[in-house]
PDB file of C-alpha atoms in Angstrom:
ATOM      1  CA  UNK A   1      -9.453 -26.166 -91.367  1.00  0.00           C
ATOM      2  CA  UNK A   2      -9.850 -22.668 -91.873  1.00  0.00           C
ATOM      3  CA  UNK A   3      -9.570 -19.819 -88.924  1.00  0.00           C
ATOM      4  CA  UNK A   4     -12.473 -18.285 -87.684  1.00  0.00           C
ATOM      5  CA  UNK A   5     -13.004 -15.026 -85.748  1.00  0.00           C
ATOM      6  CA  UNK A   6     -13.731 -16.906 -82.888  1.00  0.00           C
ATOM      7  CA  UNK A   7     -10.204 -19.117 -83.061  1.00  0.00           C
ATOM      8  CA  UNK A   8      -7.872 -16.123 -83.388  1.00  0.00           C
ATOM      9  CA  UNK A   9      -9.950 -13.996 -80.528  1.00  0.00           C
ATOM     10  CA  UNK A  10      -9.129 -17.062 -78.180  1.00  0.00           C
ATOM     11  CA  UNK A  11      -5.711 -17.638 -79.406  1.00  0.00           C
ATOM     12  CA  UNK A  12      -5.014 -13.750 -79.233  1.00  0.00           C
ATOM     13  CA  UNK A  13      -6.462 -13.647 -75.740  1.00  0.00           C
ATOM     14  CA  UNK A  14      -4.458 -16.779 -73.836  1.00  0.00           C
ATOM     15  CA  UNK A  15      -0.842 -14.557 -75.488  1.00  0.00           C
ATOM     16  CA  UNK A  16      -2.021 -11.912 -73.498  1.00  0.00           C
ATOM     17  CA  UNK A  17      -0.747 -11.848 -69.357  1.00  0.00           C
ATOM     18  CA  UNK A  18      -2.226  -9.455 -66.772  1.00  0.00           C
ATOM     19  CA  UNK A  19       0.062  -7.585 -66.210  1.00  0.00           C
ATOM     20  CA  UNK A  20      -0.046  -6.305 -70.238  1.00  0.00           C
ATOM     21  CA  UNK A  21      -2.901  -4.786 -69.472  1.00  0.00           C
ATOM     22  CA  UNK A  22      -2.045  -3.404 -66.154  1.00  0.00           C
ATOM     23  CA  UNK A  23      -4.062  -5.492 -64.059  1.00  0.00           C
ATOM     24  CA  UNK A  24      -2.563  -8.240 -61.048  1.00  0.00           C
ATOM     25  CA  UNK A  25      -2.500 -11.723 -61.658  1.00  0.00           C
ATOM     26  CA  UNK A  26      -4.062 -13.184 -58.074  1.00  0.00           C
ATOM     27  CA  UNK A  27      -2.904 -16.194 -56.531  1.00  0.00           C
ATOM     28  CA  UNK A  28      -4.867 -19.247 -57.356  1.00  0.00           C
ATOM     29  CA  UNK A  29      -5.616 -17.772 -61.172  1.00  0.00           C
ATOM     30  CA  UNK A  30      -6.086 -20.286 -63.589  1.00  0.00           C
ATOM     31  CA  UNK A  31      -6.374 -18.791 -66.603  1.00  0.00           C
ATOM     32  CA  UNK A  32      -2.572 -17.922 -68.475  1.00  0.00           C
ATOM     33  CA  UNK A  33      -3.711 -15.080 -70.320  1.00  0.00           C
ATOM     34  CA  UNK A  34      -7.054 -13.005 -70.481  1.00  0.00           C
ATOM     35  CA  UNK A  35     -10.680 -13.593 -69.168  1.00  0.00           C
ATOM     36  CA  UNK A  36     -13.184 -13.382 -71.337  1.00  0.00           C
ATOM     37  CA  UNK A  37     -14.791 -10.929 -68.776  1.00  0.00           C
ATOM     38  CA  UNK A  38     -11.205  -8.915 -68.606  1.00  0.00           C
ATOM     39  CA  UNK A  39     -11.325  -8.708 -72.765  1.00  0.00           C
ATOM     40  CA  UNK A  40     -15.092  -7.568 -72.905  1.00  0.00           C
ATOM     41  CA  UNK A  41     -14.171  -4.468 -69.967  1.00  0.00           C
ATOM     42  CA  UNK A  42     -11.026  -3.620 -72.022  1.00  0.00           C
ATOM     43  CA  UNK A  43     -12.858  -3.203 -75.057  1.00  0.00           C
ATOM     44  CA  UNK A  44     -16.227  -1.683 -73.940  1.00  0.00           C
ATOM     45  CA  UNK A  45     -18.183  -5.066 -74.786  1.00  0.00           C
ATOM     46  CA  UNK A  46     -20.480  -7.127 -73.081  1.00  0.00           C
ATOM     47  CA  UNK A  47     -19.380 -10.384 -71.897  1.00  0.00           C
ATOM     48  CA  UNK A  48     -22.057 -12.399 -73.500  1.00  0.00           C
ATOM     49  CA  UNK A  49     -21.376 -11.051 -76.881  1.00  0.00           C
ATOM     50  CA  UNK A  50     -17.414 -11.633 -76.218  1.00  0.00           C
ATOM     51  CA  UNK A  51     -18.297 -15.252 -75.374  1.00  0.00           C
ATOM     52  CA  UNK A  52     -20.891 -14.974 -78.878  1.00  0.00           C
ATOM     53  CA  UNK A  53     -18.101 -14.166 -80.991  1.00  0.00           C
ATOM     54  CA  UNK A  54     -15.755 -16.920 -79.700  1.00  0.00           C
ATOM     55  CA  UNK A  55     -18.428 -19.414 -79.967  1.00  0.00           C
ATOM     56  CA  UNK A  56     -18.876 -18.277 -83.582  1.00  0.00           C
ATOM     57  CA  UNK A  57     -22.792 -17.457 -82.931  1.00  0.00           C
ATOM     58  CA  UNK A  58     -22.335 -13.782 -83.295  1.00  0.00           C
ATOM     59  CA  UNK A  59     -20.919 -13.762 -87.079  1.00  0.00           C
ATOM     60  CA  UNK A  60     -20.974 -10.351 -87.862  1.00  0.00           C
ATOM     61  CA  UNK A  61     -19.410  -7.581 -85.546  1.00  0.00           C
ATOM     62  CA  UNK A  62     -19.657  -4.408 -86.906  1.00  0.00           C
ATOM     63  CA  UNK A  63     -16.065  -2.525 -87.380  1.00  0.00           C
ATOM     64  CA  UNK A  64     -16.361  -0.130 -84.496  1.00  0.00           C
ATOM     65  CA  UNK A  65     -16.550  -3.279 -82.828  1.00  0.00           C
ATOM     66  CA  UNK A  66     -13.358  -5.532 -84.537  1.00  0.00           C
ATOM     67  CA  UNK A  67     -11.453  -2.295 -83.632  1.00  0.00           C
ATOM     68  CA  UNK A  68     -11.986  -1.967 -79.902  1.00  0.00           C
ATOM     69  CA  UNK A  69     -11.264  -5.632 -79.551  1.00  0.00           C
ATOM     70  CA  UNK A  70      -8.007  -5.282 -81.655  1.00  0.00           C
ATOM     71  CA  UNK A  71      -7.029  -2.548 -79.574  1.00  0.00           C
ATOM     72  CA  UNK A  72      -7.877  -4.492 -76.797  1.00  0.00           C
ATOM     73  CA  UNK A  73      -6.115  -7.586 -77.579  1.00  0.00           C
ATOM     74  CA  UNK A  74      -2.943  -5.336 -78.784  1.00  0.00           C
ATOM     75  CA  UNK A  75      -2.984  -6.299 -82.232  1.00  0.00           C
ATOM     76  CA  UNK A  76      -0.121  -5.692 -84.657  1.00  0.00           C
ATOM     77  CA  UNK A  77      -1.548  -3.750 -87.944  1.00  0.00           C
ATOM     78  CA  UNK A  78      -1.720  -7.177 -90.110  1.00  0.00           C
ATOM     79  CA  UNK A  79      -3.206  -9.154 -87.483  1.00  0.00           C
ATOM     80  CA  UNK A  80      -6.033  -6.178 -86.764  1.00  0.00           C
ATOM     81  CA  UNK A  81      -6.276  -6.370 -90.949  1.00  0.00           C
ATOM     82  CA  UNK A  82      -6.861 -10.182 -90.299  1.00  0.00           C
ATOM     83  CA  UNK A  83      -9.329  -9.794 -87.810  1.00  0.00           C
ATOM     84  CA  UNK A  84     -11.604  -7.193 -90.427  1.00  0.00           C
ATOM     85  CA  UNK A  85     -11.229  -9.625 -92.761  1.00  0.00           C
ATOM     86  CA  UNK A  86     -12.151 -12.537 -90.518  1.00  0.00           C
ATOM     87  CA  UNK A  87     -15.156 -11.111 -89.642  1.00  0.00           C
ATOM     88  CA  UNK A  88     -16.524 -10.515 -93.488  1.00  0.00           C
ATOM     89  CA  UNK A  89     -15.069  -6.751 -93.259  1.00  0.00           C
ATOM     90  CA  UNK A  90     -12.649  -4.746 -95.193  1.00  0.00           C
ATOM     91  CA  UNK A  91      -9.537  -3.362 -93.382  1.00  0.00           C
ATOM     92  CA  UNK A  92      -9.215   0.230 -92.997  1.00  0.00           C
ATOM     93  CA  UNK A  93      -8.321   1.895 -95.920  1.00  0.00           C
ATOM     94  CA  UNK A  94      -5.381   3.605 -96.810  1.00  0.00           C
ATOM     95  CA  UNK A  95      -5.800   7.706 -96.085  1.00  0.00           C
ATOM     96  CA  UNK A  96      -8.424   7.311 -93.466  1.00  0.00           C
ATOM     97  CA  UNK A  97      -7.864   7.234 -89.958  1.00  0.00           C
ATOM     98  CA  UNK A  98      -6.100   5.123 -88.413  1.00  0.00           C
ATOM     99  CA  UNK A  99      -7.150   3.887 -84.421  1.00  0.00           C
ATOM    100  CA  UNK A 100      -4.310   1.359 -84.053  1.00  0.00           C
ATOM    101  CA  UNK A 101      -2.594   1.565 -80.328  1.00  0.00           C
ATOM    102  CA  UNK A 102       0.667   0.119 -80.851  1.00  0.00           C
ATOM    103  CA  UNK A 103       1.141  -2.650 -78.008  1.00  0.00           C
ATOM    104  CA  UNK A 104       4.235  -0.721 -76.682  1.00  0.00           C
ATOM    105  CA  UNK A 105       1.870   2.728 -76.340  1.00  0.00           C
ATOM    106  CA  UNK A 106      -0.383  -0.116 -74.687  1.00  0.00           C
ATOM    107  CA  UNK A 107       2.105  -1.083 -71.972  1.00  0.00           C
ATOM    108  CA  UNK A 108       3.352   1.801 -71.148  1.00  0.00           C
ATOM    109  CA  UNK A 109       0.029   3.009 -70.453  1.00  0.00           C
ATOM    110  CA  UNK A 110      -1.071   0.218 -68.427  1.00  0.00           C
ATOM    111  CA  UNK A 111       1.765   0.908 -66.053  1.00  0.00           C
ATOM    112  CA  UNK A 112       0.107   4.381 -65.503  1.00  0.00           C
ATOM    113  CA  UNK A 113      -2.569   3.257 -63.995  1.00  0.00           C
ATOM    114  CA  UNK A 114      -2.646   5.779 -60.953  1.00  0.00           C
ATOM    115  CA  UNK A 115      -2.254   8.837 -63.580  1.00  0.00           C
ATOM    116  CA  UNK A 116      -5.248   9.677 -65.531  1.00  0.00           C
ATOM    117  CA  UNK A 117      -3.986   8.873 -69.484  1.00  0.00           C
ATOM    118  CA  UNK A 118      -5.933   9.585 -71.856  1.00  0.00           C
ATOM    119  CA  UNK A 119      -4.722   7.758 -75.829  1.00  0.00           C
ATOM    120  CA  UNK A 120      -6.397   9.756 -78.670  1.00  0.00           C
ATOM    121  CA  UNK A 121      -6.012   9.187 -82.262  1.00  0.00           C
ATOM    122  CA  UNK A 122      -5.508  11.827 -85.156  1.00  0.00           C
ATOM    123  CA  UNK A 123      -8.761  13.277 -85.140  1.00  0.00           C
ATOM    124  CA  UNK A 124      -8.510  13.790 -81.074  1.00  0.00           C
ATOM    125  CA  UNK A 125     -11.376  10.896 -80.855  1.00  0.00           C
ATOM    126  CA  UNK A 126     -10.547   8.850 -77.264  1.00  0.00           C
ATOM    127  CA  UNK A 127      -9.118   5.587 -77.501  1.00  0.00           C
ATOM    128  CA  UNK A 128      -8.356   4.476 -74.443  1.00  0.00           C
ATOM    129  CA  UNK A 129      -7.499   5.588 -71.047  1.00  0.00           C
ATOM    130  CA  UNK A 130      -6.944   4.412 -67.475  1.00  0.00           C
ATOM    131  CA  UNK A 131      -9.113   4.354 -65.092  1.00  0.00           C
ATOM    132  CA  UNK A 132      -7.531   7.056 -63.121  1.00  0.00           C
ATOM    133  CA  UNK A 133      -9.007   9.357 -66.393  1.00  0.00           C
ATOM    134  CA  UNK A 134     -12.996   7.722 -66.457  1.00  0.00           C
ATOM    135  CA  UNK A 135     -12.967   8.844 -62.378  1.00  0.00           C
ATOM    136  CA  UNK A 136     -11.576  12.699 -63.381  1.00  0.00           C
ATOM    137  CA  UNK A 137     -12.734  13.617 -66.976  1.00  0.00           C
ATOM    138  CA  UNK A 138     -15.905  10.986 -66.351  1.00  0.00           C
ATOM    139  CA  UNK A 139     -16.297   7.568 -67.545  1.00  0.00           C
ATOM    140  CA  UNK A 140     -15.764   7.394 -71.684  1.00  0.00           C
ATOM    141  CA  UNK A 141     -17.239   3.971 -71.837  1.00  0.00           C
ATOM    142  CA  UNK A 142     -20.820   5.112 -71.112  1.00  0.00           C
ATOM    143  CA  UNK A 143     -20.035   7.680 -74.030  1.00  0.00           C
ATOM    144  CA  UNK A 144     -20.547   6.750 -78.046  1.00  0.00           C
ATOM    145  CA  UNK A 145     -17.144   7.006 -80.221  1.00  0.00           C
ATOM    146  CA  UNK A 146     -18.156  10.473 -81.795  1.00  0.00           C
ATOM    147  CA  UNK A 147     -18.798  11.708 -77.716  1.00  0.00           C
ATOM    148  CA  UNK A 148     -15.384  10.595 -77.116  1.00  0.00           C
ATOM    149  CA  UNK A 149     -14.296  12.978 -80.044  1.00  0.00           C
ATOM    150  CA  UNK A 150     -12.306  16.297 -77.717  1.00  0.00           C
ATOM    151  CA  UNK A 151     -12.475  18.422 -80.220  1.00  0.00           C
ATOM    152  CA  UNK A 152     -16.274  18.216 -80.487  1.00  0.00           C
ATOM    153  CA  UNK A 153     -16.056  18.528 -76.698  1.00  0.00           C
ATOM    154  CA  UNK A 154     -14.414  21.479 -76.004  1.00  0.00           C
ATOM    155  CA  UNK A 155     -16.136  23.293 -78.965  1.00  0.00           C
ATOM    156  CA  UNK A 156     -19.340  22.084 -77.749  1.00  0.00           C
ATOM    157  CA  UNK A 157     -21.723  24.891 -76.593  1.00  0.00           C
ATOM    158  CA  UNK A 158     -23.948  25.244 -73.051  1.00  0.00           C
ATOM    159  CA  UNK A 159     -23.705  21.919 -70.653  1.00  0.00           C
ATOM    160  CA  UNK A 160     -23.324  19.277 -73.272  1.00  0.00           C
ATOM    161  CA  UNK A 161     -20.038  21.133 -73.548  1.00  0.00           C
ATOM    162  CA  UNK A 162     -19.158  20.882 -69.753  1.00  0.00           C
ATOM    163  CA  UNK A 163     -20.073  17.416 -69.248  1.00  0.00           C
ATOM    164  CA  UNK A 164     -17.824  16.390 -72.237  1.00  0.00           C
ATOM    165  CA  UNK A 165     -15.045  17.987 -71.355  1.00  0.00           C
ATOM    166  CA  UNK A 166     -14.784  19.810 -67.966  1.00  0.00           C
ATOM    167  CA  UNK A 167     -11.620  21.532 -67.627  1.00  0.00           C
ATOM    168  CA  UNK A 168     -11.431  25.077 -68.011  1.00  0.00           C
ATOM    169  CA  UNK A 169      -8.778  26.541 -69.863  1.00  0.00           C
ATOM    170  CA  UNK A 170      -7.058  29.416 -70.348  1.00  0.00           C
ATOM    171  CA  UNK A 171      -7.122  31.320 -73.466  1.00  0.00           C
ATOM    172  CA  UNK A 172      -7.919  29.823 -77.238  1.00  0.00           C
ATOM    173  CA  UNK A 173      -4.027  28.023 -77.117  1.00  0.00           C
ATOM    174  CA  UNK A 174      -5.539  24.215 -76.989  1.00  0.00           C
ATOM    175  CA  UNK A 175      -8.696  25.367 -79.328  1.00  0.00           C
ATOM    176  CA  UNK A 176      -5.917  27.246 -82.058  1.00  0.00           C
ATOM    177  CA  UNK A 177      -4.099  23.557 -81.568  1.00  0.00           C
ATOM    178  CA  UNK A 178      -6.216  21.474 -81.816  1.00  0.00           C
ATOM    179  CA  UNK A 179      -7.677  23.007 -84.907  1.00  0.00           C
ATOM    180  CA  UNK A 180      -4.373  23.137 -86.427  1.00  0.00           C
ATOM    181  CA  UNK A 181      -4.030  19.054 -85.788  1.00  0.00           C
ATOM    182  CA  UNK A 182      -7.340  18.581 -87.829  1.00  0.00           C
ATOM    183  CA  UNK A 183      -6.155  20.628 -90.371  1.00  0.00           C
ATOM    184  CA  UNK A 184      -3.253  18.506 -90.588  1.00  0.00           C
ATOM    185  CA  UNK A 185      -5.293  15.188 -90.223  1.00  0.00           C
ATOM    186  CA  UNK A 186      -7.225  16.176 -92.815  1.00  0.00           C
ATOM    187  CA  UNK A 187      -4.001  16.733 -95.659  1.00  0.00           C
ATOM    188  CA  UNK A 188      -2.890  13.142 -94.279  1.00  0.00           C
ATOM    189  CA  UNK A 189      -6.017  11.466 -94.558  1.00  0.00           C
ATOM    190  CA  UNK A 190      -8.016  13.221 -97.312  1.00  0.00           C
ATOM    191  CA  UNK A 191      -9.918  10.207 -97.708  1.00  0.00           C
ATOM    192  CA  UNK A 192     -11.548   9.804 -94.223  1.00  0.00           C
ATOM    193  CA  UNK A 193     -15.215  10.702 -94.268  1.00  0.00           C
ATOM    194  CA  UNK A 194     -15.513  10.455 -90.685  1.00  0.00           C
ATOM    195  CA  UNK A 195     -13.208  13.516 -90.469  1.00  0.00           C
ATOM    196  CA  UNK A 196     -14.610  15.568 -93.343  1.00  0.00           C
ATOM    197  CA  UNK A 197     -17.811  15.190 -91.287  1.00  0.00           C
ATOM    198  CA  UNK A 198     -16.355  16.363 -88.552  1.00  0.00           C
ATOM    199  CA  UNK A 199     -15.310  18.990 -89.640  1.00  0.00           C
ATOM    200  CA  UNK A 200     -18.250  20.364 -91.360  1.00  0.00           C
ATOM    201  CA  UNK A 201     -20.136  19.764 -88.628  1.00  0.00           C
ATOM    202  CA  UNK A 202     -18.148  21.646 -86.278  1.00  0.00           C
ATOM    203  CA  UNK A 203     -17.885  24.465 -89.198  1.00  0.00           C
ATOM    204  CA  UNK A 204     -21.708  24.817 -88.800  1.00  0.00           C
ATOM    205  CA  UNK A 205     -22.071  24.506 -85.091  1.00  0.00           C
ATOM    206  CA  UNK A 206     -19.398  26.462 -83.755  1.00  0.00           C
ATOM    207  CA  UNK A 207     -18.714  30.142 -84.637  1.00  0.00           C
ATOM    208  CA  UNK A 208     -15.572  29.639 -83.203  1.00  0.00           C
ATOM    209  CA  UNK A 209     -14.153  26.685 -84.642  1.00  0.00           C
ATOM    210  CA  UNK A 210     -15.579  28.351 -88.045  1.00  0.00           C
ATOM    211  CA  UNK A 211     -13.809  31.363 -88.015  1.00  0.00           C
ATOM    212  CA  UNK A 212     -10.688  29.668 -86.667  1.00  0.00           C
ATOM    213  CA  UNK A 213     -10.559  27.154 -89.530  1.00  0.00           C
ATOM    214  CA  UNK A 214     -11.262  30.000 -91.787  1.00  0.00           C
ATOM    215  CA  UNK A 215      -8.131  32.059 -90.627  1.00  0.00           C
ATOM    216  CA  UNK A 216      -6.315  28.946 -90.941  1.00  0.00           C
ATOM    217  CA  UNK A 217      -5.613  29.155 -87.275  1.00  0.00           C
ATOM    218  CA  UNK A 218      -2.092  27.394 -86.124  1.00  0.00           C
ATOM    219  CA  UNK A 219      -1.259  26.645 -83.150  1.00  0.00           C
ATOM    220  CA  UNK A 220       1.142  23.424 -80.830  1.00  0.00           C
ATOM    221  CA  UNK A 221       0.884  21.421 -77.598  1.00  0.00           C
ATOM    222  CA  UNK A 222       2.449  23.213 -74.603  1.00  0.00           C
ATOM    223  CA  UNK A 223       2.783  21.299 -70.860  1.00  0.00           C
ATOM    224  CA  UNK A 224      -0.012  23.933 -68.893  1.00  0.00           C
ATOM    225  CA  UNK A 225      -1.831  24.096 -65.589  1.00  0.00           C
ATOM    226  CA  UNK A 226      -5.562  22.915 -66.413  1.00  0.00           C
ATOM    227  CA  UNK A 227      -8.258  23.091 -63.806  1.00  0.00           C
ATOM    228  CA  UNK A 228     -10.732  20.339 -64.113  1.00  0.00           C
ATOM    229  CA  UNK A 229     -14.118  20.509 -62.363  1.00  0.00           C
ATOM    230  CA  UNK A 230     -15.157  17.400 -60.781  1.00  0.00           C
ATOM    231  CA  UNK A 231     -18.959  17.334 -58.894  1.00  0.00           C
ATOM    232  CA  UNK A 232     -17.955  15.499 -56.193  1.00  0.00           C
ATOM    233  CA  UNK A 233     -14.425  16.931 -55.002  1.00  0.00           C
ATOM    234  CA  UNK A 234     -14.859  20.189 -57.010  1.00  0.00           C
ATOM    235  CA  UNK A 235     -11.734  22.269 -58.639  1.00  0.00           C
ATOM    236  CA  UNK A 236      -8.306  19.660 -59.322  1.00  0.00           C
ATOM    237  CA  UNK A 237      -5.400  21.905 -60.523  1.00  0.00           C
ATOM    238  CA  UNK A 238      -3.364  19.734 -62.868  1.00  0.00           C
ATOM    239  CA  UNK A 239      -0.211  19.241 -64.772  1.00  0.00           C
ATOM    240  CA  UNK A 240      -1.570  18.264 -68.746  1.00  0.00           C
ATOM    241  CA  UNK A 241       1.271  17.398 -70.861  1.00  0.00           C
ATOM    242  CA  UNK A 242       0.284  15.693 -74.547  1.00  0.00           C
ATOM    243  CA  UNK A 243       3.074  13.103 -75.622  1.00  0.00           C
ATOM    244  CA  UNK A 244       3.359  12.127 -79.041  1.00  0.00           C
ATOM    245  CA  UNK A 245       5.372   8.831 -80.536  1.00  0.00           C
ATOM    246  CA  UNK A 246       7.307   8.529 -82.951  1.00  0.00           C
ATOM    247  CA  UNK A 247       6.113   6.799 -86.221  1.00  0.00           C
ATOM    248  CA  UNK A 248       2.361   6.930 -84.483  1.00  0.00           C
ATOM    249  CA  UNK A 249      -0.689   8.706 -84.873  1.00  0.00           C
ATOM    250  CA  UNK A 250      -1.583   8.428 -81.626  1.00  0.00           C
ATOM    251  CA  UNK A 251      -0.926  10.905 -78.797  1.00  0.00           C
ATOM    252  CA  UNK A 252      -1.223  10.716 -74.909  1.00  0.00           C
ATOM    253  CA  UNK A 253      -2.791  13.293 -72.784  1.00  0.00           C
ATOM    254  CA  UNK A 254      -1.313  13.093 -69.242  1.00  0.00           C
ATOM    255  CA  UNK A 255      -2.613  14.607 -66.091  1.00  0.00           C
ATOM    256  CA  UNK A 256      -0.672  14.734 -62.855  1.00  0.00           C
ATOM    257  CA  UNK A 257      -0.575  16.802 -59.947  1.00  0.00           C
ATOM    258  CA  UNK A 258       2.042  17.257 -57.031  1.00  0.00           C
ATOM    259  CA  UNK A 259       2.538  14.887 -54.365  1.00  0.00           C
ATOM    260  CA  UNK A 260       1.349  15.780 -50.950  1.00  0.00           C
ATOM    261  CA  UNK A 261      -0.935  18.711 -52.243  1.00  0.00           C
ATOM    262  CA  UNK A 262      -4.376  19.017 -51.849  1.00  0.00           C
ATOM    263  CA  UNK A 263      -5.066  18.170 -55.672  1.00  0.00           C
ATOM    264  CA  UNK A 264      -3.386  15.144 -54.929  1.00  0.00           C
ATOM    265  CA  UNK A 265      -5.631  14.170 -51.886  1.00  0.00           C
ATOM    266  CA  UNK A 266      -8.431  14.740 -53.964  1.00  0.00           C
ATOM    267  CA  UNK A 267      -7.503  12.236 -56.460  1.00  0.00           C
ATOM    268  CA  UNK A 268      -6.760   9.916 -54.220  1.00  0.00           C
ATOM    269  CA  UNK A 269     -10.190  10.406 -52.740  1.00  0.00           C
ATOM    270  CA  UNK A 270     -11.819   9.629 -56.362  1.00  0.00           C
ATOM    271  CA  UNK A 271      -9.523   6.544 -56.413  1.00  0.00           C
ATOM    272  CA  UNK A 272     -10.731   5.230 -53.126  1.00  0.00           C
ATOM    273  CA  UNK A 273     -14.692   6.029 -53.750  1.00  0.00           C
ATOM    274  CA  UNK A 274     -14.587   4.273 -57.190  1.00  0.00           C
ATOM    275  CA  UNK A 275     -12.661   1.884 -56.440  1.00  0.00           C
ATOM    276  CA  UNK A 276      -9.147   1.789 -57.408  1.00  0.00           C
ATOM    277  CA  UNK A 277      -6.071   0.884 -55.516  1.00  0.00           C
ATOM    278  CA  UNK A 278      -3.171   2.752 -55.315  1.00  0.00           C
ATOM    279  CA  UNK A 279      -1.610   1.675 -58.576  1.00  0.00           C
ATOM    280  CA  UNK A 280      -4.988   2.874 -60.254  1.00  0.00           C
ATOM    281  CA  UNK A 281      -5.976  -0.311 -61.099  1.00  0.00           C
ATOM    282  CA  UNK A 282      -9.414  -1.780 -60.762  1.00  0.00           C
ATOM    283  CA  UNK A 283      -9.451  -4.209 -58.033  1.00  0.00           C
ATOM    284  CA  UNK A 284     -12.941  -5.826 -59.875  1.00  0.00           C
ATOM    285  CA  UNK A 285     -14.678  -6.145 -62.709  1.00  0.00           C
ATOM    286  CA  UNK A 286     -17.379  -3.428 -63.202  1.00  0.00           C
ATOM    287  CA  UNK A 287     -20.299  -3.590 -65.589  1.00  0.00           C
ATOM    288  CA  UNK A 288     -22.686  -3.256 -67.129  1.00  0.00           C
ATOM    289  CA  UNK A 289     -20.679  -2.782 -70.695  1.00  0.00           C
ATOM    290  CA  UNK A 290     -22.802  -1.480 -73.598  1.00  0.00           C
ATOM    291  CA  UNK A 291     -23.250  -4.291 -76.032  1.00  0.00           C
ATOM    292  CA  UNK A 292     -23.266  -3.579 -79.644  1.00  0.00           C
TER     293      UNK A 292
END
């Protein structure tokens, strides 16, 4: 009998254990490996439509969504091309992006739960991230996939700008960066539309992204003190550090502040008001997840 979408979701979901997503495995669980409700939070879906494409009466997921719930499941590359092609799609082609979290990246990242970690790919669009990040930066899940994009964010103008991205930084360094990365992107991955797009859009809607690009502006990733304004707890003062890996696309931005400071007892406030215990972990399922 031939595999369906539904079949390797299930099967790919009972490999996976709690704690490989960061979460606690209470006493008196039953299930071995993921919830349905745990899979539909990790990849931004709605229960029912999780338990629609297991049941095989949702039949045709678009790609944003086969993606999320590779990611989510912590697919290797040819099981996340078996999944497209499962679900009637073509795998992502060769010289476009790619949004693949290595399962390793995945781990290590769950076991950061109390540090807000953000996982962007090439193009600086937001991947995933703990839940230490969503109570900082703000929650990406309400956001679409192009408003998780930083680089739109931070070259955003007026308050769309602030509510995308609200730390404050010092000098054009990260802007000079991070166009310098989409340069870059853009030699490795000539064929990606979504980042030709990009780019022209922000060449039209930002002076200065335009004349950066057009100066052929270079620039790198430096650890630097970043100031994040928060509406309930105000200025943070943090520690931002972006980690690459080796053989990967993907890159980690990091936020931590000093134990015992103030900046710490205000994170720990935003832990404790949404939530979270101490490992940064959500204690419960929260909804409602946008369904596709």
């Amino acid at each position: 009998m031939d595999e369906t979408l539904g079949t390797a979701l299930r099967r790919w979901r009972d490999r996976l254990s709690p704690a490989d997503v960061g979460r606690i495995a209470r006493a008196g669980r039953r299930a071995a490996g993921l919830r349905r409700e745990e899979l539909a939070e990790l990849a931004g879906l709605s229960v029912d439509y999780v338990v629609r494409l297991e049941q095989g009466r949702a039949t045709h997921p678009s790609a944003q969504v086969v993606a999320s719930l590779a990611r989510a499941l912590q697919l290797e590359p040819a099981e996340r091309d078996h999944a497209y092609r499962l679900a009637g799609l073509l795998p992502p082609r060769d010289g476009t992006i790619s949004t693949h979290v290595p399962a390793g990246v995945q781990r290590m990242v769950a076991r950061l739960g109390e540090f807000p970690v953000g996982v962007f790919s090439a193009d600086w669009t937001l991947l995933s991230w703990t839940p230490a990040w969503a109570v900082l930066i703000g929650d990406p899940a309400a956001r679409s996939p192009a408003e998780r994009n930083l680089v739109r964010a931070v070259f955003a103008t007026g308050s769309r700008g602030l509510a995308s991205w609200p730390v404050l930084n010092d000098g054009d360094g990260l802007n000079r960066a991070l166009v310098a990365d989409l340069r870059t992107a853009l030699v490795d991955h000539p064929a990606d539309r979504g980042l030709t797009d990009l780019i022209a859009e922000l060449r039209a809607g930002s002076a200065e992204f335009a004349r950066l690009w057009d100066e052929g502006a270079v620039g790198r990733h430096v650890s630097a003190r970043k100031v994040i304004v928060h509406p309930q707890v105000g200025e943070v003062t943090c520690d931002c550090d972006v980690l690459t890996v080796p053989g990967c696309e993907v890159r980690l931005v990091l936020y931590t502040v000093a134990a015992g400071s103030a900046d710490a007892e205000k994170l720990e406030f935003l832990r404790v008001t949404n939530g979270l215990s101490a490992d940064g972990s959500a204690p419960s399922l929260r909804g409602p997840f946008p369904t596709p």
